[in-house]
Coordinates of N, CA, C and O and ligand atoms in Angstrom, one line a residue:
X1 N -34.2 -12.3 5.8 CA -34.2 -13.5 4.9 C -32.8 -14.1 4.9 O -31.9 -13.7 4.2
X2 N -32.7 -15.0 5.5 CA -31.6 -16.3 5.4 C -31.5 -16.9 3.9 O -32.4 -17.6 3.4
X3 N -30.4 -16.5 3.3 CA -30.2 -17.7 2.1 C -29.1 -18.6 2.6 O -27.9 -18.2 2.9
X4 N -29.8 -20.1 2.4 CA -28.7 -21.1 2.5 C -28.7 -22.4 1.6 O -29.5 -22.6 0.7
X5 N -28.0 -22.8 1.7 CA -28.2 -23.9 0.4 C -29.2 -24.8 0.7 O -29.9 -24.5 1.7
X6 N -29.5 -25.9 0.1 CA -30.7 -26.9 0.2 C -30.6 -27.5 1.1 O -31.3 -27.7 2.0
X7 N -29.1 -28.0 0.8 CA -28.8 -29.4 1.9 C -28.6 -29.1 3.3 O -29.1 -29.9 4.2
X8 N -27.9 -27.6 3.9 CA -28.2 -27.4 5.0 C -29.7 -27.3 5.3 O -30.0 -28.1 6.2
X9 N -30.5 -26.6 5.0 CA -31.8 -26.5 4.8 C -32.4 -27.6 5.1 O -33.3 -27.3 6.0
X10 N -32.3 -28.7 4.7 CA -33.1 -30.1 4.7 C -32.6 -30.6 5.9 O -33.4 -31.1 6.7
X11 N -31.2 -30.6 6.1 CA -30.5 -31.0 7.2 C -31.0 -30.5 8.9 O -31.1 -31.1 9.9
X12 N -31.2 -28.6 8.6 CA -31.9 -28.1 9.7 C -33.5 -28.3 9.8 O -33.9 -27.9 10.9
X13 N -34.4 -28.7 9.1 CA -35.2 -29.2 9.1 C -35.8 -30.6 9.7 O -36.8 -30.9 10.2
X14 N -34.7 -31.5 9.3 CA -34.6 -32.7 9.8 C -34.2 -32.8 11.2 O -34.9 -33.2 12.1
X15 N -33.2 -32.5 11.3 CA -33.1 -32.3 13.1 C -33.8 -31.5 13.6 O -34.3 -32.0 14.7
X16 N -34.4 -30.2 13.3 CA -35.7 -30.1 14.0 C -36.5 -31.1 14.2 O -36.3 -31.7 15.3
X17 N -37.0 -31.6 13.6 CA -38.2 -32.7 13.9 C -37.5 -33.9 14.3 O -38.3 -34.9 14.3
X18 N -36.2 -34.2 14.6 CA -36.0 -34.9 15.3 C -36.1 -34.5 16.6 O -36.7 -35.3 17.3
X19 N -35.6 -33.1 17.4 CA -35.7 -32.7 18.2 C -37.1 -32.7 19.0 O -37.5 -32.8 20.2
X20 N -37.9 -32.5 17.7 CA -39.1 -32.3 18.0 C -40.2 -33.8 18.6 O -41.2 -33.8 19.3
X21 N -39.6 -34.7 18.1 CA -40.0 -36.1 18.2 C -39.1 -36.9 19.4 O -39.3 -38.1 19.6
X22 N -38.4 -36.3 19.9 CA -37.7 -37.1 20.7 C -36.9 -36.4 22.2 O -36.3 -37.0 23.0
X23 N -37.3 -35.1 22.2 CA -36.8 -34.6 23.2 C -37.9 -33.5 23.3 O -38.7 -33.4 22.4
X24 N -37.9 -32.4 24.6 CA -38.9 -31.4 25.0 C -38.7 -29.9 24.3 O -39.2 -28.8 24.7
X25 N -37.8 -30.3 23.2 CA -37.5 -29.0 21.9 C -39.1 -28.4 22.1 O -39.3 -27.4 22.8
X26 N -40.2 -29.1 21.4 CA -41.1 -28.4 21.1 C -41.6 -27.0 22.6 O -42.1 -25.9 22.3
X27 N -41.1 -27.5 23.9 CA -41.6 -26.2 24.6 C -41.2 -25.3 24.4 O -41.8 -24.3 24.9
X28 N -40.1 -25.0 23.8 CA -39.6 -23.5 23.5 C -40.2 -22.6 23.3 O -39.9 -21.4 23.4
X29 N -42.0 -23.4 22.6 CA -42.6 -22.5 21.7 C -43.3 -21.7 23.0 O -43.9 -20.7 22.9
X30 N -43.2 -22.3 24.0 CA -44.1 -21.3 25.4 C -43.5 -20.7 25.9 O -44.0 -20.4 26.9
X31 N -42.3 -20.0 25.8 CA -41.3 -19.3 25.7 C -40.7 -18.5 25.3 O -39.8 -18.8 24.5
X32 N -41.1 -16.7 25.7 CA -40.9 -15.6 25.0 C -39.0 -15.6 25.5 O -38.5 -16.0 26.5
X33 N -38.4 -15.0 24.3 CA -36.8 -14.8 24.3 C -36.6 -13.3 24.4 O -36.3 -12.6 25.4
X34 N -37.1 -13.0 22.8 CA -37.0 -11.3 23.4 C -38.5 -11.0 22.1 O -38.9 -11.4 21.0
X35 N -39.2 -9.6 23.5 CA -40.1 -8.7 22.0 C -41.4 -9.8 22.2 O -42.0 -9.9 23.3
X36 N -41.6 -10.4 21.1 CA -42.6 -11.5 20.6 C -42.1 -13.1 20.1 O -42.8 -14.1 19.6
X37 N -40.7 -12.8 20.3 CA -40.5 -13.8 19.6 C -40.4 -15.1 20.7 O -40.1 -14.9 21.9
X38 N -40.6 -16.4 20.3 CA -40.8 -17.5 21.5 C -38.7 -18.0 21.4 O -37.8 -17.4 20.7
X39 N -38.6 -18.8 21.9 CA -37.1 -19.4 22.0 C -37.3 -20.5 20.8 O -36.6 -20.7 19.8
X40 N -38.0 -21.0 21.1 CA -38.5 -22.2 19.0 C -37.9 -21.1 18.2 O -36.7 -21.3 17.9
X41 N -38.5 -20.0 17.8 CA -38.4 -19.2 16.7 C -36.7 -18.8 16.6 O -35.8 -18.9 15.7
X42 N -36.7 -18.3 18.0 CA -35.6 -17.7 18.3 C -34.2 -18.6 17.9 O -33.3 -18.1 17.1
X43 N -34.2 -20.1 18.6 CA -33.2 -20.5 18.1 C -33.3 -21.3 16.6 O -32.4 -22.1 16.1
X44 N -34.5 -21.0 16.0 CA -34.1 -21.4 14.6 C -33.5 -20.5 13.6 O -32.9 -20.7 12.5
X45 N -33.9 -19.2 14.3 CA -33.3 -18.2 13.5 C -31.6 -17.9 13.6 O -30.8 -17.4 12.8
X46 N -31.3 -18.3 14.8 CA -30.0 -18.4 15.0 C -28.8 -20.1 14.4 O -27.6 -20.4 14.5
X47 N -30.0 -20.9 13.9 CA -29.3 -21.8 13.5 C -29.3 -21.3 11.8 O -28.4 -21.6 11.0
X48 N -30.1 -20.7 11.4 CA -30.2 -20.5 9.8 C -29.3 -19.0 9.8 O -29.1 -18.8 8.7
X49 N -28.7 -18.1 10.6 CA -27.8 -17.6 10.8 C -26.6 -18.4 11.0 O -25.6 -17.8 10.7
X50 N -26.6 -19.2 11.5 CA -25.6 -19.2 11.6 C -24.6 -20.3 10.7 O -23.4 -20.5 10.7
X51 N -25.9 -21.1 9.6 CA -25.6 -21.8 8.7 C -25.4 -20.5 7.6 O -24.7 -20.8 6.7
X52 N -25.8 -19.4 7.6 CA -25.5 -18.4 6.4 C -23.8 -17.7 6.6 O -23.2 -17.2 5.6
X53 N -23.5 -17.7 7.7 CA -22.4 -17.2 8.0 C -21.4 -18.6 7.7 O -20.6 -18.4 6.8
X54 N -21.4 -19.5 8.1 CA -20.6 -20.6 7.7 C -20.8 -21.0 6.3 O -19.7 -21.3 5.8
X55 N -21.9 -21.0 5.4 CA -21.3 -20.8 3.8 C -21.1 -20.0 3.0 O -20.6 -20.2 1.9
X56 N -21.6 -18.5 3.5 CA -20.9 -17.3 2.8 C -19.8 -16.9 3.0 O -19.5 -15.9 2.4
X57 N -18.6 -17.5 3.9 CA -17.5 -17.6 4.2 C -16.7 -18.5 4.0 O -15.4 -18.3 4.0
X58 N -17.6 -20.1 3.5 CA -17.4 -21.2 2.6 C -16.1 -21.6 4.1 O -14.9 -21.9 4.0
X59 N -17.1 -21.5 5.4 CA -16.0 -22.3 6.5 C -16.3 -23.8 6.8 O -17.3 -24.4 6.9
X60 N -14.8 -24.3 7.0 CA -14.8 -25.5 7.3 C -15.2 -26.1 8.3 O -14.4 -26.8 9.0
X61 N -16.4 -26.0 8.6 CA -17.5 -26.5 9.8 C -17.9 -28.2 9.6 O -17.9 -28.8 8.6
X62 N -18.3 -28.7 11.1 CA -19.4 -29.4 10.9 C -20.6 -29.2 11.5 O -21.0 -29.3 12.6
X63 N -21.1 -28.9 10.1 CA -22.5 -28.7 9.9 C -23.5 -29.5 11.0 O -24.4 -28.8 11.4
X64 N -23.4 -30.2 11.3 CA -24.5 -31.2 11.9 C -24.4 -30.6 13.1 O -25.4 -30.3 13.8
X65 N -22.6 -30.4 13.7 CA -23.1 -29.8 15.3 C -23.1 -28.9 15.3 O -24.2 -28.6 15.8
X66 N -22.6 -27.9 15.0 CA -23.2 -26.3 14.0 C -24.8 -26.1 14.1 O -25.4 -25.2 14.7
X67 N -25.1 -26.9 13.6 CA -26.8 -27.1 13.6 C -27.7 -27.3 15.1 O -28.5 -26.6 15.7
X68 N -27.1 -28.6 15.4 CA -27.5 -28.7 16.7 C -27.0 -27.8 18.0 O -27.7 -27.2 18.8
X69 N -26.2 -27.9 18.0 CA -25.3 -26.4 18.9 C -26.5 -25.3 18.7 O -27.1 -25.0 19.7
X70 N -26.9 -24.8 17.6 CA -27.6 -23.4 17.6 C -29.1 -23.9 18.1 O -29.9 -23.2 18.8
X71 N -29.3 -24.8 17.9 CA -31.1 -25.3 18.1 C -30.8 -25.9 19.7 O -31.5 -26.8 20.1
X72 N -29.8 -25.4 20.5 CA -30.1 -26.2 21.7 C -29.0 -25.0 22.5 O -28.7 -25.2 23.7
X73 N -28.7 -24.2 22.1 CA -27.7 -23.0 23.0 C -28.6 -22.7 23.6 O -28.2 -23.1 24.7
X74 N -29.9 -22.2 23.8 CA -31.0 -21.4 24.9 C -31.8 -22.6 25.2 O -32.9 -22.2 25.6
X75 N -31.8 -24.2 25.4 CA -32.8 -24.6 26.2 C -32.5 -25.1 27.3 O -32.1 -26.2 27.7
X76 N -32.9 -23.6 27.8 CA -33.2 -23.7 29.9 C -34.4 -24.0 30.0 O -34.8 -24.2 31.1
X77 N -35.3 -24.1 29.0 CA -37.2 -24.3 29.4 C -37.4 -23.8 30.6 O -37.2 -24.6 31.6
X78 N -37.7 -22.7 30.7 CA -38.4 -21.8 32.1 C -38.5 -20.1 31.0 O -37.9 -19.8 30.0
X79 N -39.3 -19.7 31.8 CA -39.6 -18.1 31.2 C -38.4 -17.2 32.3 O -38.1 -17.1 33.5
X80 N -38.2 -16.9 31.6 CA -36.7 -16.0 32.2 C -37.0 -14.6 32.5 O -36.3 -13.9 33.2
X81 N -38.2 -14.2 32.0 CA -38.7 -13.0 32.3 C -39.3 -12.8 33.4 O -39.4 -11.7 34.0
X82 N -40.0 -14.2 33.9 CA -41.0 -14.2 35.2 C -40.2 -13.7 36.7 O -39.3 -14.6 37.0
X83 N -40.2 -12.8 37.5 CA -39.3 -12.6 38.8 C -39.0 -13.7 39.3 O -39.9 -14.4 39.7
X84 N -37.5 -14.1 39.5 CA -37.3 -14.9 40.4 C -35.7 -14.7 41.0 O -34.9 -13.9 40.5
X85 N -35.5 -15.4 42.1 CA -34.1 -15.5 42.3 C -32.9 -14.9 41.9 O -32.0 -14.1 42.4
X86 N -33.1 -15.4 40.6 CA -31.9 -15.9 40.0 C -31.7 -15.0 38.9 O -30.6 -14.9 38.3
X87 N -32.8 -14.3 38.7 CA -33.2 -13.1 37.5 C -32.1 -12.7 36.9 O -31.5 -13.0 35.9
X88 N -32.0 -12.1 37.6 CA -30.7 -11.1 37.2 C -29.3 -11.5 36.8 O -28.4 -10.8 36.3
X89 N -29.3 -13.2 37.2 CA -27.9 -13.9 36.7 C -28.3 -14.5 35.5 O -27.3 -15.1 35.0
X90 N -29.2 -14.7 35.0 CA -29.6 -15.5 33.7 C -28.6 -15.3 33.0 O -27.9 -16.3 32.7
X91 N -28.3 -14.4 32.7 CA -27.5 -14.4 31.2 C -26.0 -14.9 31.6 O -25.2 -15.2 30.7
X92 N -25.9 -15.0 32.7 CA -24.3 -15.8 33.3 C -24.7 -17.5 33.4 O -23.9 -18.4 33.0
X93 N -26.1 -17.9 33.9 CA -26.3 -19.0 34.3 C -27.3 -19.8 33.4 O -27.8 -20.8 33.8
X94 N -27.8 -19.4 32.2 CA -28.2 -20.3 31.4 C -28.3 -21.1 30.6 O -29.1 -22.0 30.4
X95 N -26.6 -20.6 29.7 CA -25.7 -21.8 29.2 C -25.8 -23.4 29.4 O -26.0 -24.4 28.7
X96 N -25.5 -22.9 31.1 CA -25.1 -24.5 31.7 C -26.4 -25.4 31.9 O -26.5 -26.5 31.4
X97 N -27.2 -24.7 32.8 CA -29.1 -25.0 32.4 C -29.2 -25.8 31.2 O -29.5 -27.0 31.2
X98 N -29.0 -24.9 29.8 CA -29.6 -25.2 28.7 C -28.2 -26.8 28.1 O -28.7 -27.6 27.4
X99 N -27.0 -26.8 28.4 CA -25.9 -27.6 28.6 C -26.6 -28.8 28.8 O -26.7 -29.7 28.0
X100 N -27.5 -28.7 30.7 CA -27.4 -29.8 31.5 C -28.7 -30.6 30.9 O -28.8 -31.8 30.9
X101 N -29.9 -29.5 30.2 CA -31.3 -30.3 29.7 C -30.8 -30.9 28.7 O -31.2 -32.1 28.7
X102 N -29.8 -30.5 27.7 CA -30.1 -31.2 26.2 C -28.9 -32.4 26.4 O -28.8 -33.4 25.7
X103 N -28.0 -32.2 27.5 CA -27.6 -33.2 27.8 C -27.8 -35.0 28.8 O -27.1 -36.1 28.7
X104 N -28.7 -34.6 29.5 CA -30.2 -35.0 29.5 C -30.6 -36.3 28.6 O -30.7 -37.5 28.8
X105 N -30.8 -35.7 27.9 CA -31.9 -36.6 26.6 C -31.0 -36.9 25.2 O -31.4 -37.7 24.4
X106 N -29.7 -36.2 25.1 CA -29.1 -36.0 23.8 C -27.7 -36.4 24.3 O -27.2 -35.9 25.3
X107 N -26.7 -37.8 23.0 CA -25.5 -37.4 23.0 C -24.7 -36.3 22.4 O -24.4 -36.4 21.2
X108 N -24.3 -35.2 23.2 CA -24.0 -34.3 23.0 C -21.9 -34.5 22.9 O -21.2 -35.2 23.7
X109 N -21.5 -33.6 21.7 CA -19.9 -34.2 21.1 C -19.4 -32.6 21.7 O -20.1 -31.6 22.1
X110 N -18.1 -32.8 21.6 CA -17.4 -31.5 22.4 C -17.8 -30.2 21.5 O -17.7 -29.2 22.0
X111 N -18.2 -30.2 20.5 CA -18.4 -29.2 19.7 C -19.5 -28.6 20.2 O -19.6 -27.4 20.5
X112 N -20.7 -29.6 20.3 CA -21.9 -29.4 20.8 C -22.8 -28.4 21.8 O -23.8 -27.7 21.7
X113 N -21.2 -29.0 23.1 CA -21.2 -28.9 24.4 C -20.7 -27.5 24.2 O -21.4 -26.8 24.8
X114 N -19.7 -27.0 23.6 CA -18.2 -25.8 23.8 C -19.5 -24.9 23.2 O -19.9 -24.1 24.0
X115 N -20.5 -24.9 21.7 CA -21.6 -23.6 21.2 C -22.7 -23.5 22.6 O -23.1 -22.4 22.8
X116 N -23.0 -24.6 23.4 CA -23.9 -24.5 24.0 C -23.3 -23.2 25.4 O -23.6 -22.0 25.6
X117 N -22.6 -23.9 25.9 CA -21.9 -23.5 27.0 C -20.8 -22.1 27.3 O -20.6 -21.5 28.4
X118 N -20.2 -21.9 25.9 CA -20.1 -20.5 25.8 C -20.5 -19.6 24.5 O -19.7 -18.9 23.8
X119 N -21.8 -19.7 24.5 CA -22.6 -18.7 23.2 C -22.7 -17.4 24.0 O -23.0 -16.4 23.4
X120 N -22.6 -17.3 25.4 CA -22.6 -15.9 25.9 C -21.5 -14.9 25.9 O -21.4 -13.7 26.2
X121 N -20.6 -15.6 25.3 CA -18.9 -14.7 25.3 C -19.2 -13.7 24.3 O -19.5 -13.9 23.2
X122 N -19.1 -12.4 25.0 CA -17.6 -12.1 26.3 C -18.3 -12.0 27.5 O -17.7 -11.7 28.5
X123 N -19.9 -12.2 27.6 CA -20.5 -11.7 29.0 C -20.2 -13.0 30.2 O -20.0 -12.6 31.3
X124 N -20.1 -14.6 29.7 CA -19.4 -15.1 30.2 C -17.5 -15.2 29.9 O -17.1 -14.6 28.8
X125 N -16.5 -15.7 30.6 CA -15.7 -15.2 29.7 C -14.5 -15.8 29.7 O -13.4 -15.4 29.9
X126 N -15.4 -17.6 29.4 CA -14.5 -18.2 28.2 C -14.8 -18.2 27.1 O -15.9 -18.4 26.6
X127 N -13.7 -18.0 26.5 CA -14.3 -17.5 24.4 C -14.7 -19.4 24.4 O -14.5 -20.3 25.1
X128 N -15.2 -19.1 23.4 CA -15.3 -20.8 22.1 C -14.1 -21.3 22.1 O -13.1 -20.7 22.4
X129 N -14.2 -22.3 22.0 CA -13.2 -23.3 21.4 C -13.2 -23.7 19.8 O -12.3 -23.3 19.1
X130 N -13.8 -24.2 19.5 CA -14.4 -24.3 18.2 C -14.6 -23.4 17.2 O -15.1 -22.4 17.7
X131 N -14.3 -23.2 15.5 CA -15.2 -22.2 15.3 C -16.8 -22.3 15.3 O -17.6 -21.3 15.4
X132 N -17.0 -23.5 15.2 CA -18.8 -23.2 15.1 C -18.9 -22.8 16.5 O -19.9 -22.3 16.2
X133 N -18.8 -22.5 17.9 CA -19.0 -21.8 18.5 C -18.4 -20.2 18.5 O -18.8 -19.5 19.5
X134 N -17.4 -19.7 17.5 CA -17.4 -18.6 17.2 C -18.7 -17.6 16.5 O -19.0 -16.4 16.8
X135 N -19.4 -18.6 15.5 CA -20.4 -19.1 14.4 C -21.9 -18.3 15.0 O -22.6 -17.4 14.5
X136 N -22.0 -19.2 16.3 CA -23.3 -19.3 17.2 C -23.4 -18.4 17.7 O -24.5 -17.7 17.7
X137 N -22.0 -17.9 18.6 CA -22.0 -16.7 19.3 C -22.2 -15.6 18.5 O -23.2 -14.9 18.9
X138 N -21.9 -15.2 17.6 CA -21.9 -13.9 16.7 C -23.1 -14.0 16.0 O -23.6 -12.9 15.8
X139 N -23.8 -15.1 15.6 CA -25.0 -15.0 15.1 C -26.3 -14.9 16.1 O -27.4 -14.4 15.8
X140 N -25.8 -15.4 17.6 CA -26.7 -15.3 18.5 C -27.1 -13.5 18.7 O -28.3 -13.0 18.6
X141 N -26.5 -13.0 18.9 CA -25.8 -11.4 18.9 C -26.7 -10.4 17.8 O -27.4 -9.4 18.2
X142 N -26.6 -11.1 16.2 CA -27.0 -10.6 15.1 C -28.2 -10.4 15.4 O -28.7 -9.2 15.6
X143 N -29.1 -11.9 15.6 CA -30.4 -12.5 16.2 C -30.9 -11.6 17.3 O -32.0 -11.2 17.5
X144 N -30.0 -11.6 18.0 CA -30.8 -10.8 19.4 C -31.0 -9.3 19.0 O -32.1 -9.0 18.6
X145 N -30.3 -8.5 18.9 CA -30.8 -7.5 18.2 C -31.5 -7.5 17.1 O -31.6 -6.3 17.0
X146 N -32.1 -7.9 16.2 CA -32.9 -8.0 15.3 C -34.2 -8.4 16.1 O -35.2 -7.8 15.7
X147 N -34.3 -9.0 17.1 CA -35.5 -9.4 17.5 C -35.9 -8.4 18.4 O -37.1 -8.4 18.6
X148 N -35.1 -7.3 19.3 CA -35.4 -6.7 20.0 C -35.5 -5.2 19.2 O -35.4 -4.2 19.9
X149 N -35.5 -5.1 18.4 CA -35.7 -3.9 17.7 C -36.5 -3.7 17.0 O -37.0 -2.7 16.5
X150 N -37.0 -5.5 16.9 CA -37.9 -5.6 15.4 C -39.2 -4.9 15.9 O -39.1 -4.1 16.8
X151 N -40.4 -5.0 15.4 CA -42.0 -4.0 16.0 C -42.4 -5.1 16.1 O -42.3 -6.1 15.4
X152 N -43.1 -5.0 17.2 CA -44.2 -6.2 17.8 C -44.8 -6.7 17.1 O -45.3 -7.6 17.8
X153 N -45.2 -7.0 15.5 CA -45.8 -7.7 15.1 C -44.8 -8.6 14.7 O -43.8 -8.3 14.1
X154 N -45.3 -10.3 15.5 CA -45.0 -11.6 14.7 C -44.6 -11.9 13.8 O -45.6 -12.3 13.2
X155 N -43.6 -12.2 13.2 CA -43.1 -12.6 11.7 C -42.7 -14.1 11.9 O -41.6 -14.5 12.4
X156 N -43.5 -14.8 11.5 CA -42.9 -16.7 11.6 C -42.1 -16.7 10.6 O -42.3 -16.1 9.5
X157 N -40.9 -17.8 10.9 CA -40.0 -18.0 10.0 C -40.5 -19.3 9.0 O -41.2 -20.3 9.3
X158 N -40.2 -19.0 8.2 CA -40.9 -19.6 7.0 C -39.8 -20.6 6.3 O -39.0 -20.0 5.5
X159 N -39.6 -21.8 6.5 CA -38.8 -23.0 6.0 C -39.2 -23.8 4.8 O -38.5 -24.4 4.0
X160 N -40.6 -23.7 4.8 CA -41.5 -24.2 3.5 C -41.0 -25.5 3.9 O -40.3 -26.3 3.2
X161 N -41.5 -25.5 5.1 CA -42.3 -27.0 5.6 C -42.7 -26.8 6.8 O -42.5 -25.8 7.3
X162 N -43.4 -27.9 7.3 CA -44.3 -27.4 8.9 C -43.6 -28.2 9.9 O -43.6 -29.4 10.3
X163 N -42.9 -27.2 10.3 CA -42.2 -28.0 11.8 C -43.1 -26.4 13.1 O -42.9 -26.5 14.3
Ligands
FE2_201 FE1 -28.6 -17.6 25.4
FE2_202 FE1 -29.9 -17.1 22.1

């Protein structure tokens, strides 16, 4: 359970469905990450981590690319689990993938670009520049283990609204 305040809240809500209305956000949901969990789920749980870490430390972030940064670090849109090529470099080469789609469709600000492109550190290994990419990375981390440990049954994250 994420506690965060309202306005981040309303704020990650809202750019979801902006994402959702204006770019190919919504495929994530065909898209297992880890366990059961799809990359939708996945990276909203890593943006409400990572908005809990930025106000229980009361850090001087912007929130907005903070937000977006976390809802757009994993979209490579492809199943990463299926055999291919490249398999085995995913976790070196999906960054830039997920970089090159949301930049694509989205003006994306250096902040944006620096959570997307190195949320893999230290496995890639330029650190962040930013702290909200310090933020993303560490909450990506929290997130991933939680999801791969969790038991196969489903748990939807619950925003108390329908995105
Ligand atoms: Fe990732
Ligand atoms: Fe991730």
């Amino acid at each position: 359970m994420n506690i965060i305040s309202k306005t981040s809240k309303d704020k990650l809500i809202a750019t979801i469905n902006y994402l959702n209305e204006n770019t190919r956000f919504l495929q994530n949901k065909n898209f297992i990450q880890h366990g059961t969990t799809s990359i939708y789920d996945h990276v909203i749980s890593v943006a409400l981590k990572s908005i809990e870490i930025a106000e229980k430390y009361n850090l001087n972030v912007d929130y907005a690319s903070l937000i977006r940064g976390a809802l757009l670090h994993d979209y490579f849109l492809y199943d990463w689990h299926k055999p291919h090529k490249y398999k085995f470099i995913h976790g070196f080469t999906h960054p830039r993938c997920a970089y090159h789609n949301a930049k694509s469709e989205l003006d994306l600000n250096e902040i944006e670009k620096d959570i997307i492109i190195k949320h893999m550190f230290p496995l890639t290994i330029i650190p962040p520049k930013y702290l909200e990419g310090w933020i993303v990375t560490a909450a990506d981390k929290i997130v991933t283990v939680r999801e791969s440990v969790r038991s196969k049954v489903k748990k939807p994250i619950h925003l108390g609204a329908d995105i």
